[in-house]
Amino acid sequence: MKKTWLSGLLGACSALALGASLANVPDKEPVRFALLQDFTAVYTFLTNEYNQGQQDYLRLVNARGGLDGHPVEALVRDTANEPQRGIEAYNRARGEGAVLVDFLSTPVSRAAVNRVLEDEVVMITPLHGRGDASHGETFPFVFPMMATYWSQAAILADYIDTELGGLAGKRIALVHIDSPFGREPVPVLETLAERHGFELRAFAYPSPGTEQSATWSDVRRYRPDQVLIWGAGSGQQVSVREAIRNGIRPEHILSVVWLAEADAEHLGKHMTGVKRYEAVAPGRELPVIQAILDEVVAKGEGSGPEENVGSSYYNIGVATMAVAVEAARLALAEYGAPLTGDTLRRGFEQISNFDAEGLMPPLSFSATDHQGGGFGRVSRWDGGAWVPVTEWRSAYQDIVWDEIEKDAAGFRDGR
Amino acid sequence: MFYRQSGIHHTRYAATRKLWPLAADRRLLGGLLALALLAPLLLPELYLNSYLAPWLIWTAAALSLTLLMGIAGQLHFGFAAVMAIGAYTSIHLARAGVPFELALVGAGLAAALIGCVFGAAALRVKGLYLVMATLAMQYLVSWVIINVPAISGGAQATLATPEVRLLFIPLDGDTALYYTALGWTLSCTLLLLNIKRSSVGRALVAVRDKDFAAAVIGVDPLRYKLLAFFTSSFLGGVSGAILAFCYYQAVTPEQFGFNVSIQLVAMVLVGGLGSVIGAYLGAGFILLLPIVLTNLLAWVAGLELFPVSFNLIAHIPLMVYGALIIAVILFEPLGLAKIYDNIRKYFLVWPFRHAQR
């Protein structure tokens, strides 16, 4: 019994072969990126795919000779979404020479903001963390690098306005998890409600969102024209299911970025027609993903199960590392080795119109804008895949930047 | 041999009632204290700011809780909320320009007052019902913090701690933060040790063991239960403030969630109910073991002896950790403190074990 258990375990391990191949990279000082993420607690719905995408992209870079000869090394640790474990992992990674850190956890990255600013380590906070970190002058070492939740709300509202029959006079429901993250889009949507004359009502459901029925019967009574769902993980599936149970048609449901293939699989046919914001294109048809399949996965050097390659969250992971590697490349070209947190930051700020061969909207950063323009698009689940229904766009960045300025000023004043 | 007892004759009550009557214990503690004081010189930065400092602060929190759960016997499943009240009060007071020393006292008082309101439920309910009442406190406090932007700090719900001075010394840099944490934890330790040997402590123990029996012998259970809630919440509030200022340096609601309450209860239980050294051991076990296991596993995986997925590496510590908690509870229900006590008792008579019975 014991033996079969052990051999089963070993079999499972060898099936998921690990071990970065740095074979064809010349011996130069490696560039270290710390991916200290939550593999075991709250963010598990995306961490595996996201991290796999990040590691696979770094392996692709190494397979192609690294960054000007410098191999890129990923330091991966589990933080279980606990700030104290994140801080320990961060201090350790910093000691090992990491110049970039990605926690993929809002609590941990919030707790680390002051430290990275002091230690001059670049922290990327794609789709998590503080939205006001887009303010480059206040947060020189923090890069949200993708549309903040404010920008996502603005894009969804703009989509309703331009393509779903306008906002004026409509009733929009925001159904969100009762947490700071769930509340984040409220100020932007309130400003838009004033500007466009629509009615907005926010409905909160208690964390972690596995039980929402009471909230949705309120939503039904409100009879909204469009519903924005703002949660993450399994709570999103519950939201869609409850919405449909309460007579809301799938095509009237618009989601924050956290809705993916796995959710659609669980919901089956009910999901067809639901729309979401997306920051990065999903699928395997993109040149970068094809390159990973050919040069990394086909050689048996992928960092996880092959079926994940090309999923929404996998591609988001690839996109984060594509931007980070581009920044490191620019920094090494401009300032030379060794790469430090400070030169890497300057590298980020030089990125302009970078889209990783169509993987994502063209991003440009500057010393002031660390969000990259707040781009994204709306896509629709057609029963088998997410199909884009708009071009890459950004919307109402004036309102978004008012929020960013306001909160960043608060941070500067020590609020 | 190590704990030489021969030749120790107590001729005064004061000598027998000393905190550590045996010279060997005093020497051991003196050595440990010296190590603790020299830690900033001896330890690399990483171990000072990521292991020792949080361990000490969580020990102070576990000590505060063990006063309530272990000595007074009142279960509390919302202690993270008590710490949250302390942390937020101290930050808002320090922001308003109140000196840090007074902000700490204010943190303790606010936590004690709110803790007492919920503790008042303890006067009417016991056991599982008290657990529910304190759970309600956890959720109510979390809800209020998240939903009142004036407390949580606006849309980002993050409050950075302002720069403060403690006794004219600026609290910046690992060393100053570490000594503050050490000072607070040692104060809590001495307070608890002294409570345990005073009439108050004996009254609390009487209430714990049977409250109406305590009433019969003249201990007012109502008064002592409230006293326990007040004192424990005060210490918990200050510990929360120390945690915010000396460790996190930025406070978010998630840092004081329900899971933290459960961790604190686990620290007290695994360490040993009512034991002071148990709070140290329990806090170390619950707080540091997952970190140590994670790094150990990552190191083993780094040797590349056999291929293993990162997902598995991330989950093995959870399994080991769970198994270890069960093992501790199974083999020594009285906790890690009892294991320490067994070892100490063994060496008390070593090598002449036959002399024991």
PDB file of N, CA and C in Angstrom, chain A residues 319-396:
ATOM      1  N   ALA A 319       1.954  37.672 -20.225  1.00  0.00           N
ATOM      2  CA  ALA A 319       2.024  39.099 -20.524  1.00  0.00           C
ATOM      3  C   ALA A 319       2.829  39.855 -19.467  1.00  0.00           C
ATOM      4  N   THR A 320       2.639  39.490 -18.179  1.00  0.00           N
ATOM      5  CA  THR A 320       3.373  40.209 -17.134  1.00  0.00           C
ATOM      6  C   THR A 320       4.876  40.046 -17.320  1.00  0.00           C
ATOM      7  N   MET A 321       5.282  38.793 -17.634  1.00  0.00           N
ATOM      8  CA  MET A 321       6.717  38.562 -17.774  1.00  0.00           C
ATOM      9  C   MET A 321       7.233  39.150 -19.085  1.00  0.00           C
ATOM     10  N   ALA A 322       6.384  39.182 -20.119  1.00  0.00           N
ATOM     11  CA  ALA A 322       6.819  39.797 -21.370  1.00  0.00           C
ATOM     12  C   ALA A 322       7.165  41.262 -21.135  1.00  0.00           C
ATOM     13  N   VAL A 323       6.305  41.950 -20.369  1.00  0.00           N
ATOM     14  CA  VAL A 323       6.574  43.355 -20.082  1.00  0.00           C
ATOM     15  C   VAL A 323       7.826  43.484 -19.218  1.00  0.00           C
ATOM     16  N   ALA A 324       7.941  42.635 -18.195  1.00  0.00           N
ATOM     17  CA  ALA A 324       9.074  42.740 -17.276  1.00  0.00           C
ATOM     18  C   ALA A 324      10.387  42.472 -18.004  1.00  0.00           C
ATOM     19  N   VAL A 325      10.382  41.445 -18.889  1.00  0.00           N
ATOM     20  CA  VAL A 325      11.604  41.112 -19.621  1.00  0.00           C
ATOM     21  C   VAL A 325      11.960  42.245 -20.582  1.00  0.00           C
ATOM     22  N   GLU A 326      10.916  42.825 -21.225  1.00  0.00           N
ATOM     23  CA  GLU A 326      11.156  43.956 -22.118  1.00  0.00           C
ATOM     24  C   GLU A 326      11.800  45.111 -21.336  1.00  0.00           C
ATOM     25  N   ALA A 327      11.277  45.360 -20.130  1.00  0.00           N
ATOM     26  CA  ALA A 327      11.832  46.429 -19.299  1.00  0.00           C
ATOM     27  C   ALA A 327      13.280  46.135 -18.946  1.00  0.00           C
ATOM     28  N   ALA A 328      13.550  44.864 -18.589  1.00  0.00           N
ATOM     29  CA  ALA A 328      14.916  44.492 -18.223  1.00  0.00           C
ATOM     30  C   ALA A 328      15.845  44.632 -19.427  1.00  0.00           C
ATOM     31  N   ARG A 329      15.328  44.272 -20.622  1.00  0.00           N
ATOM     32  CA  ARG A 329      16.140  44.377 -21.836  1.00  0.00           C
ATOM     33  C   ARG A 329      16.505  45.840 -22.105  1.00  0.00           C
ATOM     34  N   LEU A 330      15.488  46.700 -22.017  1.00  0.00           N
ATOM     35  CA  LEU A 330      15.744  48.127 -22.240  1.00  0.00           C
ATOM     36  C   LEU A 330      16.722  48.670 -21.201  1.00  0.00           C
ATOM     37  N   ALA A 331      16.553  48.239 -19.953  1.00  0.00           N
ATOM     38  CA  ALA A 331      17.413  48.749 -18.883  1.00  0.00           C
ATOM     39  C   ALA A 331      18.852  48.306 -19.092  1.00  0.00           C
ATOM     40  N   LEU A 332      19.035  47.012 -19.482  1.00  0.00           N
ATOM     41  CA  LEU A 332      20.393  46.518 -19.702  1.00  0.00           C
ATOM     42  C   LEU A 332      21.039  47.231 -20.888  1.00  0.00           C
ATOM     43  N   ALA A 333      20.228  47.499 -21.932  1.00  0.00           N
ATOM     44  CA  ALA A 333      20.770  48.174 -23.110  1.00  0.00           C
ATOM     45  C   ALA A 333      21.187  49.603 -22.768  1.00  0.00           C
ATOM     46  N   GLU A 334      20.403  50.269 -21.930  1.00  0.00           N
ATOM     47  CA  GLU A 334      20.651  51.671 -21.642  1.00  0.00           C
ATOM     48  C   GLU A 334      21.705  51.861 -20.548  1.00  0.00           C
ATOM     49  N   TYR A 335      21.569  51.075 -19.466  1.00  0.00           N
ATOM     50  CA  TYR A 335      22.434  51.318 -18.302  1.00  0.00           C
ATOM     51  C   TYR A 335      23.461  50.218 -18.067  1.00  0.00           C
ATOM     52  N   GLY A 336      23.345  49.107 -18.816  1.00  0.00           N
ATOM     53  CA  GLY A 336      24.323  48.041 -18.680  1.00  0.00           C
ATOM     54  C   GLY A 336      24.116  47.205 -17.423  1.00  0.00           C
ATOM     55  N   ALA A 337      24.921  46.127 -17.323  1.00  0.00           N
ATOM     56  CA  ALA A 337      24.827  45.250 -16.165  1.00  0.00           C
ATOM     57  C   ALA A 337      25.599  45.883 -15.004  1.00  0.00           C
ATOM     58  N   PRO A 338      25.349  45.571 -13.756  1.00  0.00           N
ATOM     59  CA  PRO A 338      24.261  44.684 -13.335  1.00  0.00           C
ATOM     60  C   PRO A 338      22.920  45.424 -13.291  1.00  0.00           C
ATOM     61  N   LEU A 339      21.883  44.655 -13.504  1.00  0.00           N
ATOM     62  CA  LEU A 339      20.532  45.214 -13.448  1.00  0.00           C
ATOM     63  C   LEU A 339      20.141  45.440 -11.988  1.00  0.00           C
ATOM     64  N   THR A 340      19.747  46.655 -11.666  1.00  0.00           N
ATOM     65  CA  THR A 340      19.291  46.913 -10.292  1.00  0.00           C
ATOM     66  C   THR A 340      17.817  47.285 -10.328  1.00  0.00           C
ATOM     67  N   GLY A 341      17.226  47.386  -9.139  1.00  0.00           N
ATOM     68  CA  GLY A 341      15.836  47.790  -9.079  1.00  0.00           C
ATOM     69  C   GLY A 341      15.629  49.145  -9.733  1.00  0.00           C
ATOM     70  N   ASP A 342      16.601  50.025  -9.527  1.00  0.00           N
ATOM     71  CA  ASP A 342      16.447  51.375 -10.052  1.00  0.00           C
ATOM     72  C   ASP A 342      16.548  51.398 -11.578  1.00  0.00           C
ATOM     73  N   THR A 343      17.516  50.661 -12.142  1.00  0.00           N
ATOM     74  CA  THR A 343      17.614  50.675 -13.612  1.00  0.00           C
ATOM     75  C   THR A 343      16.425  49.935 -14.225  1.00  0.00           C
ATOM     76  N   LEU A 344      15.966  48.889 -13.551  1.00  0.00           N
ATOM     77  CA  LEU A 344      14.809  48.154 -14.074  1.00  0.00           C
ATOM     78  C   LEU A 344      13.589  49.070 -14.126  1.00  0.00           C
ATOM     79  N   ARG A 345      13.414  49.869 -13.076  1.00  0.00           N
ATOM     80  CA  ARG A 345      12.304  50.818 -13.061  1.00  0.00           C
ATOM     81  C   ARG A 345      12.401  51.768 -14.247  1.00  0.00           C
ATOM     82  N   ARG A 346      13.611  52.264 -14.509  1.00  0.00           N
ATOM     83  CA  ARG A 346      13.779  53.168 -15.650  1.00  0.00           C
ATOM     84  C   ARG A 346      13.491  52.441 -16.959  1.00  0.00           C
ATOM     85  N   GLY A 347      13.849  51.150 -16.991  1.00  0.00           N
ATOM     86  CA  GLY A 347      13.521  50.352 -18.167  1.00  0.00           C
ATOM     87  C   GLY A 347      12.022  50.290 -18.397  1.00  0.00           C
ATOM     88  N   PHE A 348      11.287  50.041 -17.315  1.00  0.00           N
ATOM     89  CA  PHE A 348       9.826  50.030 -17.424  1.00  0.00           C
ATOM     90  C   PHE A 348       9.318  51.343 -18.005  1.00  0.00           C
ATOM     91  N   GLU A 349       9.888  52.436 -17.496  1.00  0.00           N
ATOM     92  CA  GLU A 349       9.369  53.747 -17.888  1.00  0.00           C
ATOM     93  C   GLU A 349       9.702  54.093 -19.343  1.00  0.00           C
ATOM     94  N   GLN A 350      10.619  53.300 -19.955  1.00  0.00           N
ATOM     95  CA  GLN A 350      10.932  53.547 -21.360  1.00  0.00           C
ATOM     96  C   GLN A 350      10.068  52.738 -22.308  1.00  0.00           C
ATOM     97  N   ILE A 351       9.311  51.782 -21.777  1.00  0.00           N
ATOM     98  CA  ILE A 351       8.499  50.935 -22.659  1.00  0.00           C
ATOM     99  C   ILE A 351       7.460  51.795 -23.353  1.00  0.00           C
ATOM    100  N   SER A 352       7.395  51.663 -24.693  1.00  0.00           N
ATOM    101  CA  SER A 352       6.334  52.395 -25.359  1.00  0.00           C
ATOM    102  C   SER A 352       5.768  51.537 -26.484  1.00  0.00           C
ATOM    103  N   ASN A 353       4.458  51.499 -26.543  1.00  0.00           N
ATOM    104  CA  ASN A 353       3.726  50.722 -27.545  1.00  0.00           C
ATOM    105  C   ASN A 353       4.202  49.276 -27.635  1.00  0.00           C
ATOM    106  N   PHE A 354       4.331  48.634 -26.507  1.00  0.00           N
ATOM    107  CA  PHE A 354       4.761  47.237 -26.492  1.00  0.00           C
ATOM    108  C   PHE A 354       3.525  46.350 -26.355  1.00  0.00           C
ATOM    109  N   ASP A 355       3.322  45.440 -27.317  1.00  0.00           N
ATOM    110  CA  ASP A 355       2.124  44.596 -27.240  1.00  0.00           C
ATOM    111  C   ASP A 355       2.440  43.106 -27.286  1.00  0.00           C
ATOM    112  N   ALA A 356       3.704  42.732 -27.135  1.00  0.00           N
ATOM    113  CA  ALA A 356       4.117  41.328 -27.146  1.00  0.00           C
ATOM    114  C   ALA A 356       3.491  40.587 -28.331  1.00  0.00           C
ATOM    115  N   GLU A 357       3.649  41.133 -29.487  1.00  0.00           N
ATOM    116  CA  GLU A 357       3.147  40.544 -30.741  1.00  0.00           C
ATOM    117  C   GLU A 357       1.653  40.239 -30.672  1.00  0.00           C
ATOM    118  N   GLY A 358       0.891  41.214 -30.246  1.00  0.00           N
ATOM    119  CA  GLY A 358      -0.564  41.060 -30.281  1.00  0.00           C
ATOM    120  C   GLY A 358      -1.168  40.376 -29.083  1.00  0.00           C
ATOM    121  N   LEU A 359      -0.330  40.012 -28.075  1.00  0.00           N
ATOM    122  CA  LEU A 359      -0.860  39.357 -26.879  1.00  0.00           C
ATOM    123  C   LEU A 359      -1.733  40.303 -26.072  1.00  0.00           C
ATOM    124  N   MET A 360      -1.414  41.584 -26.118  1.00  0.00           N
ATOM    125  CA  MET A 360      -2.121  42.540 -25.260  1.00  0.00           C
ATOM    126  C   MET A 360      -2.184  43.893 -25.960  1.00  0.00           C
ATOM    127  N   PRO A 361      -2.951  44.824 -25.395  1.00  0.00           N
ATOM    128  CA  PRO A 361      -3.003  46.152 -26.007  1.00  0.00           C
ATOM    129  C   PRO A 361      -1.626  46.799 -25.937  1.00  0.00           C
ATOM    130  N   PRO A 362      -1.296  47.692 -26.858  1.00  0.00           N
ATOM    131  CA  PRO A 362       0.012  48.347 -26.804  1.00  0.00           C
ATOM    132  C   PRO A 362       0.147  49.180 -25.529  1.00  0.00           C
ATOM    133  N   LEU A 363       1.131  48.810 -24.705  1.00  0.00           N
ATOM    134  CA  LEU A 363       1.298  49.488 -23.419  1.00  0.00           C
ATOM    135  C   LEU A 363       2.450  50.474 -23.502  1.00  0.00           C
ATOM    136  N   SER A 364       2.263  51.638 -22.892  1.00  0.00           N
ATOM    137  CA  SER A 364       3.345  52.613 -22.771  1.00  0.00           C
ATOM    138  C   SER A 364       3.389  53.088 -21.331  1.00  0.00           C
ATOM    139  N   PHE A 365       4.581  53.088 -20.776  1.00  0.00           N
ATOM    140  CA  PHE A 365       4.731  53.584 -19.408  1.00  0.00           C
ATOM    141  C   PHE A 365       5.568  54.849 -19.430  1.00  0.00           C
ATOM    142  N   SER A 366       5.457  55.622 -18.373  1.00  0.00           N
ATOM    143  CA  SER A 366       6.305  56.795 -18.247  1.00  0.00           C
ATOM    144  C   SER A 366       6.577  57.011 -16.769  1.00  0.00           C
ATOM    145  N   ALA A 367       7.362  58.017 -16.470  1.00  0.00           N
ATOM    146  CA  ALA A 367       7.663  58.283 -15.060  1.00  0.00           C
ATOM    147  C   ALA A 367       6.405  58.669 -14.301  1.00  0.00           C
ATOM    148  N   THR A 368       5.381  59.141 -15.008  1.00  0.00           N
ATOM    149  CA  THR A 368       4.136  59.489 -14.319  1.00  0.00           C
ATOM    150  C   THR A 368       3.114  58.366 -14.382  1.00  0.00           C
ATOM    151  N   ASP A 369       3.019  57.685 -15.537  1.00  0.00           N
ATOM    152  CA  ASP A 369       1.960  56.696 -15.713  1.00  0.00           C
ATOM    153  C   ASP A 369       2.523  55.290 -15.586  1.00  0.00           C
ATOM    154  N   HIS A 370       2.209  54.606 -14.489  1.00  0.00           N
ATOM    155  CA  HIS A 370       2.651  53.230 -14.306  1.00  0.00           C
ATOM    156  C   HIS A 370       1.538  52.233 -14.593  1.00  0.00           C
ATOM    157  N   GLN A 371       0.419  52.749 -15.098  1.00  0.00           N
ATOM    158  CA  GLN A 371      -0.682  51.846 -15.413  1.00  0.00           C
ATOM    159  C   GLN A 371      -0.563  51.354 -16.851  1.00  0.00           C
ATOM    160  N   GLY A 372       0.039  52.167 -17.695  1.00  0.00           N
ATOM    161  CA  GLY A 372       0.205  51.787 -19.085  1.00  0.00           C
ATOM    162  C   GLY A 372      -0.967  52.174 -19.957  1.00  0.00           C
ATOM    163  N   GLY A 373      -1.753  53.151 -19.527  1.00  0.00           N
ATOM    164  CA  GLY A 373      -2.813  53.654 -20.379  1.00  0.00           C
ATOM    165  C   GLY A 373      -4.202  53.157 -20.045  1.00  0.00           C
ATOM    166  N   GLY A 374      -4.280  52.080 -19.254  1.00  0.00           N
ATOM    167  CA  GLY A 374      -5.600  51.586 -18.838  1.00  0.00           C
ATOM    168  C   GLY A 374      -6.387  50.953 -19.972  1.00  0.00           C
ATOM    169  N   PHE A 375      -5.692  50.160 -20.818  1.00  0.00           N
ATOM    170  CA  PHE A 375      -6.375  49.556 -21.960  1.00  0.00           C
ATOM    171  C   PHE A 375      -6.983  48.204 -21.625  1.00  0.00           C
ATOM    172  N   GLY A 376      -7.863  47.773 -22.507  1.00  0.00           N
ATOM    173  CA  GLY A 376      -8.460  46.449 -22.394  1.00  0.00           C
ATOM    174  C   GLY A 376      -9.547  46.333 -23.422  1.00  0.00           C
ATOM    175  N   ARG A 377     -10.272  45.227 -23.371  1.00  0.00           N
ATOM    176  CA  ARG A 377     -11.393  45.092 -24.304  1.00  0.00           C
ATOM    177  C   ARG A 377     -12.468  44.237 -23.668  1.00  0.00           C
ATOM    178  N   VAL A 378     -13.618  44.172 -24.317  1.00  0.00           N
ATOM    179  CA  VAL A 378     -14.712  43.358 -23.814  1.00  0.00           C
ATOM    180  C   VAL A 378     -14.784  42.113 -24.671  1.00  0.00           C
ATOM    181  N   SER A 379     -14.938  40.955 -24.024  1.00  0.00           N
ATOM    182  CA  SER A 379     -15.101  39.732 -24.799  1.00  0.00           C
ATOM    183  C   SER A 379     -16.334  38.983 -24.291  1.00  0.00           C
ATOM    184  N   ARG A 380     -16.801  38.063 -25.120  1.00  0.00           N
ATOM    185  CA  ARG A 380     -18.075  37.389 -24.862  1.00  0.00           C
ATOM    186  C   ARG A 380     -17.841  35.893 -24.931  1.00  0.00           C
ATOM    187  N   TRP A 381     -18.421  35.150 -23.995  1.00  0.00           N
ATOM    188  CA  TRP A 381     -18.294  33.696 -24.031  1.00  0.00           C
ATOM    189  C   TRP A 381     -19.292  33.156 -25.033  1.00  0.00           C
ATOM    190  N   ASP A 382     -18.801  32.478 -26.072  1.00  0.00           N
ATOM    191  CA  ASP A 382     -19.714  32.019 -27.131  1.00  0.00           C
ATOM    192  C   ASP A 382     -20.068  30.547 -26.971  1.00  0.00           C
ATOM    193  N   GLY A 383     -19.777  29.975 -25.835  1.00  0.00           N
ATOM    194  CA  GLY A 383     -20.074  28.564 -25.615  1.00  0.00           C
ATOM    195  C   GLY A 383     -18.829  27.702 -25.688  1.00  0.00           C
ATOM    196  N   GLY A 384     -17.766  28.223 -26.261  1.00  0.00           N
ATOM    197  CA  GLY A 384     -16.545  27.435 -26.353  1.00  0.00           C
ATOM    198  C   GLY A 384     -15.295  28.247 -26.102  1.00  0.00           C
ATOM    199  N   ALA A 385     -15.384  29.555 -26.290  1.00  0.00           N
ATOM    200  CA  ALA A 385     -14.197  30.390 -26.117  1.00  0.00           C
ATOM    201  C   ALA A 385     -14.629  31.831 -25.858  1.00  0.00           C
ATOM    202  N   TRP A 386     -13.684  32.616 -25.401  1.00  0.00           N
ATOM    203  CA  TRP A 386     -13.939  34.043 -25.218  1.00  0.00           C
ATOM    204  C   TRP A 386     -13.641  34.747 -26.534  1.00  0.00           C
ATOM    205  N   VAL A 387     -14.657  35.401 -27.088  1.00  0.00           N
ATOM    206  CA  VAL A 387     -14.506  36.068 -28.381  1.00  0.00           C
ATOM    207  C   VAL A 387     -14.567  37.573 -28.157  1.00  0.00           C
ATOM    208  N   PRO A 388     -13.548  38.301 -28.619  1.00  0.00           N
ATOM    209  CA  PRO A 388     -13.580  39.746 -28.384  1.00  0.00           C
ATOM    210  C   PRO A 388     -14.736  40.392 -29.141  1.00  0.00           C
ATOM    211  N   VAL A 389     -15.433  41.321 -28.482  1.00  0.00           N
ATOM    212  CA  VAL A 389     -16.504  42.043 -29.172  1.00  0.00           C
ATOM    213  C   VAL A 389     -16.123  43.508 -29.391  1.00  0.00           C
ATOM    214  N   THR A 390     -14.966  43.933 -28.870  1.00  0.00           N
ATOM    215  CA  THR A 390     -14.497  45.291 -29.149  1.00  0.00           C
ATOM    216  C   THR A 390     -13.010  45.235 -29.475  1.00  0.00           C
ATOM    217  N   GLU A 391     -12.514  46.339 -29.977  1.00  0.00           N
ATOM    218  CA  GLU A 391     -11.067  46.495 -30.137  1.00  0.00           C
ATOM    219  C   GLU A 391     -10.472  46.862 -28.776  1.00  0.00           C
ATOM    220  N   TRP A 392      -9.116  46.838 -28.696  1.00  0.00           N
ATOM    221  CA  TRP A 392      -8.467  47.348 -27.482  1.00  0.00           C
ATOM    222  C   TRP A 392      -8.845  48.814 -27.334  1.00  0.00           C
ATOM    223  N   ARG A 393      -9.211  49.210 -26.138  1.00  0.00           N
ATOM    224  CA  ARG A 393      -9.616  50.597 -25.942  1.00  0.00           C
ATOM    225  C   ARG A 393      -9.348  50.999 -24.492  1.00  0.00           C
ATOM    226  N   SER A 394      -9.385  52.296 -24.265  1.00  0.00           N
ATOM    227  CA  SER A 394      -9.391  52.764 -22.883  1.00  0.00           C
ATOM    228  C   SER A 394     -10.489  53.813 -22.803  1.00  0.00           C
ATOM    229  N   ALA A 395     -10.946  54.087 -21.586  1.00  0.00           N
ATOM    230  CA  ALA A 395     -12.092  54.987 -21.474  1.00  0.00           C
ATOM    231  C   ALA A 395     -12.005  55.811 -20.205  1.00  0.00           C
ATOM    232  N   TYR A 396     -12.496  57.021 -20.304  1.00  0.00           N
ATOM    233  CA  TYR A 396     -12.665  57.905 -19.145  1.00  0.00           C
ATOM    234  C   TYR A 396     -11.413  57.961 -18.278  1.00  0.00           C
TER     235      TYR A 396
END
